[in-house]
PDB file of C-alpha atoms in Angstrom:
ATOM      1  CA  MET A 162       0.017  -0.012  -0.003  1.00  0.00           C
ATOM      2  CA  SER A 163       1.283   3.427  -0.997  1.00  0.00           C
ATOM      3  CA  GLY A 164       1.665   6.246   1.545  1.00  0.00           C
ATOM      4  CA  TYR A 165       0.202   8.671  -1.062  1.00  0.00           C
ATOM      5  CA  PRO A 166      -3.326   9.263  -2.351  1.00  0.00           C
ATOM      6  CA  VAL A 167      -4.054   7.802  -5.781  1.00  0.00           C
ATOM      7  CA  LEU A 168      -5.736   9.889  -8.475  1.00  0.00           C
ATOM      8  CA  LEU A 169      -9.282   8.463  -9.052  1.00  0.00           C
ATOM      9  CA  HIS A 170     -10.198  10.641 -12.026  1.00  0.00           C
ATOM     10  CA  THR A 171     -10.245  14.208 -13.251  1.00  0.00           C
ATOM     11  CA  ALA A 172     -13.687  15.881 -13.054  1.00  0.00           C
ATOM     12  CA  ILE A 173     -14.723  18.691 -15.575  1.00  0.00           C
ATOM     13  CA  ASP A 174     -17.702  20.953 -15.166  1.00  0.00           C
ATOM     14  CA  ALA A 175     -19.873  21.500 -18.205  1.00  0.00           C
ATOM     15  CA  ARG A 176     -23.241  22.989 -19.074  1.00  0.00           C
ATOM     16  CA  ASP A 177     -23.858  20.025 -21.414  1.00  0.00           C
ATOM     17  CA  CYS A 178     -22.797  17.029 -19.405  1.00  0.00           C
ATOM     18  CA  ARG A 179     -23.551  14.313 -22.028  1.00  0.00           C
ATOM     19  CA  GLY A 180     -22.194  16.448 -24.865  1.00  0.00           C
ATOM     20  CA  LEU A 181     -18.806  16.990 -23.267  1.00  0.00           C
ATOM     21  CA  ALA A 182     -18.634  13.361 -22.090  1.00  0.00           C
ATOM     22  CA  GLU A 183     -19.303  12.246 -25.666  1.00  0.00           C
ATOM     23  CA  PHE A 184     -16.559  14.523 -26.952  1.00  0.00           C
ATOM     24  CA  TYR A 185     -13.942  12.965 -24.614  1.00  0.00           C
ATOM     25  CA  ARG A 186     -15.373   9.495 -25.004  1.00  0.00           C
ATOM     26  CA  GLU A 187     -14.779   9.750 -28.822  1.00  0.00           C
ATOM     27  CA  LEU A 188     -11.530  11.654 -28.608  1.00  0.00           C
ATOM     28  CA  LEU A 189      -9.907   9.245 -26.095  1.00  0.00           C
ATOM     29  CA  GLY A 190     -11.520   5.942 -27.106  1.00  0.00           C
ATOM     30  CA  LEU A 191     -13.121   5.541 -23.634  1.00  0.00           C
ATOM     31  CA  ARG A 192     -16.525   4.096 -22.600  1.00  0.00           C
ATOM     32  CA  TYR A 193     -19.146   4.932 -20.050  1.00  0.00           C
ATOM     33  CA  ARG A 194     -19.178   3.290 -16.669  1.00  0.00           C
ATOM     34  CA  SER A 195     -21.816   0.586 -16.718  1.00  0.00           C
ATOM     35  CA  GLY A 196     -25.279   2.084 -16.508  1.00  0.00           C
ATOM     36  CA  GLU A 197     -24.309   5.536 -17.684  1.00  0.00           C
ATOM     37  CA  GLU A 198     -24.576   4.945 -21.454  1.00  0.00           C
ATOM     38  CA  VAL A 199     -26.822   7.120 -23.644  1.00  0.00           C
ATOM     39  CA  PRO A 200     -30.410   5.986 -23.196  1.00  0.00           C
ATOM     40  CA  THR A 201     -31.666   3.909 -26.136  1.00  0.00           C
ATOM     41  CA  ASP A 202     -35.170   3.313 -24.906  1.00  0.00           C
ATOM     42  CA  GLY A 203     -36.499   6.809 -25.632  1.00  0.00           C
ATOM     43  CA  SER A 204     -36.240   7.914 -22.011  1.00  0.00           C
ATOM     44  CA  GLU A 205     -34.924  11.368 -21.189  1.00  0.00           C
ATOM     45  CA  ASP A 206     -31.133  11.678 -20.749  1.00  0.00           C
ATOM     46  CA  ASP A 207     -30.908  13.449 -17.380  1.00  0.00           C
ATOM     47  CA  ALA A 208     -27.171  12.699 -16.817  1.00  0.00           C
ATOM     48  CA  ASP A 209     -25.621  15.152 -14.403  1.00  0.00           C
ATOM     49  CA  TRP A 210     -22.425  13.053 -13.557  1.00  0.00           C
ATOM     50  CA  LEU A 211     -20.826  10.733 -16.064  1.00  0.00           C
ATOM     51  CA  VAL A 212     -17.763   8.518 -15.541  1.00  0.00           C
ATOM     52  CA  LEU A 213     -15.589   7.572 -18.478  1.00  0.00           C
ATOM     53  CA  VAL A 214     -13.387   4.473 -18.124  1.00  0.00           C
ATOM     54  CA  ASP A 215     -10.719   2.755 -20.140  1.00  0.00           C
ATOM     55  CA  ASP A 216     -10.844  -0.867 -21.458  1.00  0.00           C
ATOM     56  CA  GLN A 217      -9.862  -2.255 -17.991  1.00  0.00           C
ATOM     57  CA  GLY A 218     -12.627  -0.294 -16.286  1.00  0.00           C
ATOM     58  CA  ASN A 219     -10.291   2.184 -14.685  1.00  0.00           C
ATOM     59  CA  ARG A 220     -11.778   5.670 -14.221  1.00  0.00           C
ATOM     60  CA  VAL A 221     -10.097   8.287 -16.414  1.00  0.00           C
ATOM     61  CA  LEU A 222     -12.434  11.365 -16.561  1.00  0.00           C
ATOM     62  CA  THR A 223     -15.763  12.401 -15.189  1.00  0.00           C
ATOM     63  CA  VAL A 224     -18.035  15.235 -16.454  1.00  0.00           C
ATOM     64  CA  GLN A 225     -20.312  17.000 -14.020  1.00  0.00           C
ATOM     65  CA  GLN A 226     -23.384  19.091 -15.076  1.00  0.00           C
ATOM     66  CA  LYS A 227     -22.829  22.628 -13.954  1.00  0.00           C
ATOM     67  CA  GLU A 228     -25.248  25.287 -15.260  1.00  0.00           C
ATOM     68  CA  ASP A 229     -23.404  28.273 -13.956  1.00  0.00           C
ATOM     69  CA  THR A 230     -19.936  27.837 -15.492  1.00  0.00           C
ATOM     70  CA  THR A 231     -18.082  30.229 -17.654  1.00  0.00           C
ATOM     71  CA  PRO A 232     -15.718  28.855 -20.214  1.00  0.00           C
ATOM     72  CA  PRO A 233     -12.011  29.806 -19.745  1.00  0.00           C
ATOM     73  CA  THR A 234     -10.688  32.570 -22.056  1.00  0.00           C
ATOM     74  CA  TRP A 235      -7.139  31.288 -22.437  1.00  0.00           C
ATOM     75  CA  PRO A 236      -4.621  32.835 -23.101  1.00  0.00           C
ATOM     76  CA  SER A 237      -6.437  35.801 -21.522  1.00  0.00           C
ATOM     77  CA  GLU A 238      -6.548  35.626 -17.768  1.00  0.00           C
ATOM     78  CA  GLN A 239     -10.065  37.174 -17.701  1.00  0.00           C
ATOM     79  CA  VAL A 240     -11.486  33.719 -16.945  1.00  0.00           C
ATOM     80  CA  PRO A 241      -8.532  31.479 -16.035  1.00  0.00           C
ATOM     81  CA  MET A 242      -8.423  27.920 -17.354  1.00  0.00           C
ATOM     82  CA  GLN A 243      -8.378  26.471 -13.798  1.00  0.00           C
ATOM     83  CA  MET A 244      -7.041  23.166 -15.081  1.00  0.00           C
ATOM     84  CA  HIS A 245      -6.158  21.506 -18.266  1.00  0.00           C
ATOM     85  CA  MET A 246      -5.115  18.094 -19.563  1.00  0.00           C
ATOM     86  CA  ASP A 247      -2.170  17.227 -21.778  1.00  0.00           C
ATOM     87  CA  PHE A 248      -2.321  14.287 -24.189  1.00  0.00           C
ATOM     88  CA  LYS A 249       0.836  12.955 -25.761  1.00  0.00           C
ATOM     89  CA  VAL A 250       1.165  11.489 -29.281  1.00  0.00           C
ATOM     90  CA  PRO A 251       4.244   9.724 -30.723  1.00  0.00           C
ATOM     91  CA  SER A 252       4.766  11.777 -33.959  1.00  0.00           C
ATOM     92  CA  VAL A 253       3.937  14.952 -35.803  1.00  0.00           C
ATOM     93  CA  GLU A 254       1.783  12.948 -38.180  1.00  0.00           C
ATOM     94  CA  GLU A 255      -0.216  11.569 -35.235  1.00  0.00           C
ATOM     95  CA  LEU A 256      -0.453  15.146 -33.824  1.00  0.00           C
ATOM     96  CA  GLU A 257      -2.016  16.323 -37.042  1.00  0.00           C
ATOM     97  CA  ARG A 258      -4.364  13.311 -37.150  1.00  0.00           C
ATOM     98  CA  HIS A 259      -5.589  13.845 -33.631  1.00  0.00           C
ATOM     99  CA  ARG A 260      -5.908  17.569 -34.051  1.00  0.00           C
ATOM    100  CA  GLN A 261      -8.131  17.077 -37.068  1.00  0.00           C
ATOM    101  CA  ARG A 262     -10.160  14.415 -35.309  1.00  0.00           C
ATOM    102  CA  ALA A 263     -10.601  16.688 -32.207  1.00  0.00           C
ATOM    103  CA  GLU A 264     -11.862  19.502 -34.467  1.00  0.00           C
ATOM    104  CA  GLU A 265     -14.337  17.129 -36.198  1.00  0.00           C
ATOM    105  CA  LEU A 266     -15.566  16.255 -32.714  1.00  0.00           C
ATOM    106  CA  GLY A 267     -16.107  19.951 -31.849  1.00  0.00           C
ATOM    107  CA  ALA A 268     -12.755  21.201 -30.545  1.00  0.00           C
ATOM    108  CA  THR A 269     -11.300  24.577 -31.553  1.00  0.00           C
ATOM    109  CA  VAL A 270      -7.577  25.306 -32.069  1.00  0.00           C
ATOM    110  CA  LEU A 271      -6.483  28.052 -29.667  1.00  0.00           C
ATOM    111  CA  PHE A 272      -2.741  27.953 -30.262  1.00  0.00           C
ATOM    112  CA  ASP A 273      -0.504  26.239 -32.842  1.00  0.00           C
ATOM    113  CA  ARG A 274       3.084  25.571 -31.774  1.00  0.00           C
ATOM    114  CA  THR A 275       3.742  22.844 -34.349  1.00  0.00           C
ATOM    115  CA  ARG A 276       6.933  24.545 -35.663  1.00  0.00           C
ATOM    116  CA  ASP A 277       8.641  23.952 -32.279  1.00  0.00           C
ATOM    117  CA  GLU A 278      11.097  21.176 -33.088  1.00  0.00           C
ATOM    118  CA  GLY A 279      11.553  20.329 -29.375  1.00  0.00           C
ATOM    119  CA  GLU A 280       7.936  19.725 -28.543  1.00  0.00           C
ATOM    120  CA  PRO A 281       5.335  20.406 -31.213  1.00  0.00           C
ATOM    121  CA  LEU A 282       1.879  21.005 -29.816  1.00  0.00           C
ATOM    122  CA  TYR A 283      -1.598  22.377 -30.226  1.00  0.00           C
ATOM    123  CA  VAL A 284      -3.665  23.952 -27.488  1.00  0.00           C
ATOM    124  CA  LEU A 285      -7.289  23.267 -28.210  1.00  0.00           C
ATOM    125  CA  ALA A 286     -10.581  24.028 -26.474  1.00  0.00           C
ATOM    126  CA  ASP A 287     -13.144  21.312 -25.965  1.00  0.00           C
ATOM    127  CA  PRO A 288     -16.755  22.046 -26.888  1.00  0.00           C
ATOM    128  CA  ALA A 289     -17.311  23.558 -23.366  1.00  0.00           C
ATOM    129  CA  GLY A 290     -14.252  25.841 -23.696  1.00  0.00           C
ATOM    130  CA  HIS A 291     -11.706  23.944 -21.521  1.00  0.00           C
ATOM    131  CA  PRO A 292      -8.255  24.060 -22.901  1.00  0.00           C
ATOM    132  CA  PHE A 293      -6.295  20.860 -23.475  1.00  0.00           C
ATOM    133  CA  CYS A 294      -3.023  20.168 -25.212  1.00  0.00           C
ATOM    134  CA  LEU A 295      -2.056  17.567 -27.828  1.00  0.00           C
ATOM    135  CA  LEU A 296       1.795  17.305 -27.943  1.00  0.00           C
ATOM    136  CA  VAL A 297       4.466  15.125 -29.437  1.00  0.00           C
ATOM    137  CA  GLN A 298       6.566  13.372 -26.802  1.00  0.00           C
TER     138      GLN A 298
END
């Protein structure tokens, strides 16, 4: 047993809980925790807390419904980003593929640092405005 706490997951607030969860589910190849899938029986989707897990069932990310949230305005400090996630990819080709895929899923490029030979990266905003980075490492 470790003498340190273990990260359970990262939780992100969003006005559209399901929409943002779907974005990250698709972007990262995750799945919903059992019982939290999109309703297929015609019932209302009243999700206000969704847990995304990896193939082994480990929690990776949660999305929490929060009506009164303001998207970050990065790089401006007017509304700080509060937190962000970094996702590594193995090559510039993969960086471009994942950037394009993220944009197709609803992300917006905020900053392009792909000419940096040491660590090419993009800063993107998810559909709720949270910045995240895709970088070559």
